[in-house]
Amino acid sequence: MLAILTAVEFKAAGEDPPEWTKVEPLPDPWIPDHPFLDRDEVIEQTPAYLARANIFVPARDLSTA
């Protein structure tokens, strides 16, 4: 997740992301338990760039973490 978030920030800044940020999707979905949302809500609220990596975290949680 750190690699993906780093790549997104580099791209947003108009820079090329570091090579180490080029990672393959996880083989199985990673959907941590959420205190307020059910599994489907977490999936629906996940940014596409994370979902493509098979990582599911609501966008709101990324801005408050």
Tab-separated table of C-alpha atoms in Angstrom:
chain	number	residue	atom	x	y	z
A	1	MET	CA	0.000	0.000	0.000
A	2	LEU	CA	2.859	2.364	0.778
A	3	ALA	CA	4.354	1.818	-2.676
A	4	ILE	CA	1.050	2.559	-4.377
A	5	LEU	CA	0.312	5.659	-2.301
A	6	THR	CA	3.825	6.937	-2.951
A	7	ALA	CA	3.410	6.441	-6.712
A	8	VAL	CA	0.099	8.325	-6.651
A	9	GLU	CA	1.680	11.273	-4.837
A	10	PHE	CA	4.648	11.408	-7.215
A	11	LYS	CA	2.299	11.383	-10.217
A	12	ALA	CA	0.147	14.113	-8.646
A	13	ALA	CA	3.290	16.229	-8.273
A	14	GLY	CA	4.160	15.681	-11.932
A	15	GLU	CA	7.157	13.490	-11.114
A	16	ASP	CA	8.086	9.971	-12.174
A	17	PRO	CA	7.485	7.523	-9.323
A	18	PRO	CA	10.501	5.600	-7.994
A	19	GLU	CA	11.062	2.143	-9.478
A	20	TRP	CA	10.254	0.447	-6.152
A	21	THR	CA	6.671	1.712	-6.367
A	22	LYS	CA	5.940	-0.542	-9.363
A	23	VAL	CA	4.349	-3.516	-7.625
A	24	GLU	CA	2.079	-6.346	-8.676
A	25	PRO	CA	-1.477	-6.638	-7.294
A	26	LEU	CA	-1.881	-8.792	-4.216
A	27	PRO	CA	-2.916	-12.363	-5.064
A	28	ASP	CA	-5.889	-12.142	-2.680
A	29	PRO	CA	-7.984	-9.110	-1.747
A	30	TRP	CA	-6.890	-7.311	1.406
A	31	ILE	CA	-9.925	-5.798	3.099
A	32	PRO	CA	-9.222	-4.871	6.715
A	33	ASP	CA	-12.151	-4.849	9.104
A	34	HIS	CA	-13.747	-1.435	9.343
A	35	PRO	CA	-15.511	-0.165	12.473
A	36	PHE	CA	-18.325	1.606	10.580
A	37	LEU	CA	-18.582	0.100	7.092
A	38	ASP	CA	-19.381	-3.396	5.908
A	39	ARG	CA	-17.190	-5.212	3.378
A	40	ASP	CA	-19.197	-4.080	0.329
A	41	GLU	CA	-19.140	-0.445	1.467
A	42	VAL	CA	-15.377	-0.587	1.945
A	43	ILE	CA	-14.970	-1.970	-1.581
A	44	GLU	CA	-17.298	0.665	-3.067
A	45	GLN	CA	-15.460	3.511	-1.345
A	46	THR	CA	-11.947	2.388	-2.265
A	47	PRO	CA	-10.065	4.497	-4.815
A	48	ALA	CA	-9.535	2.722	-8.144
A	49	TYR	CA	-5.738	2.869	-7.845
A	50	LEU	CA	-5.889	0.773	-4.671
A	51	ALA	CA	-8.586	-1.572	-5.942
A	52	ARG	CA	-6.389	-2.387	-8.972
A	53	ALA	CA	-3.781	-3.604	-6.472
A	54	ASN	CA	-6.392	-5.734	-4.681
A	55	ILE	CA	-6.209	-3.448	-1.618
A	56	PHE	CA	-9.463	-2.066	-0.244
A	57	VAL	CA	-9.488	0.935	2.086
A	58	PRO	CA	-12.087	3.716	1.917
A	59	ALA	CA	-10.790	6.988	0.478
A	60	ARG	CA	-11.976	8.872	3.556
A	61	ASP	CA	-9.723	6.765	5.767
A	62	LEU	CA	-6.696	7.651	3.644
A	63	SER	CA	-7.168	11.348	4.282
A	64	THR	CA	-7.670	10.943	8.030
A	65	ALA	CA	-4.983	8.357	8.726
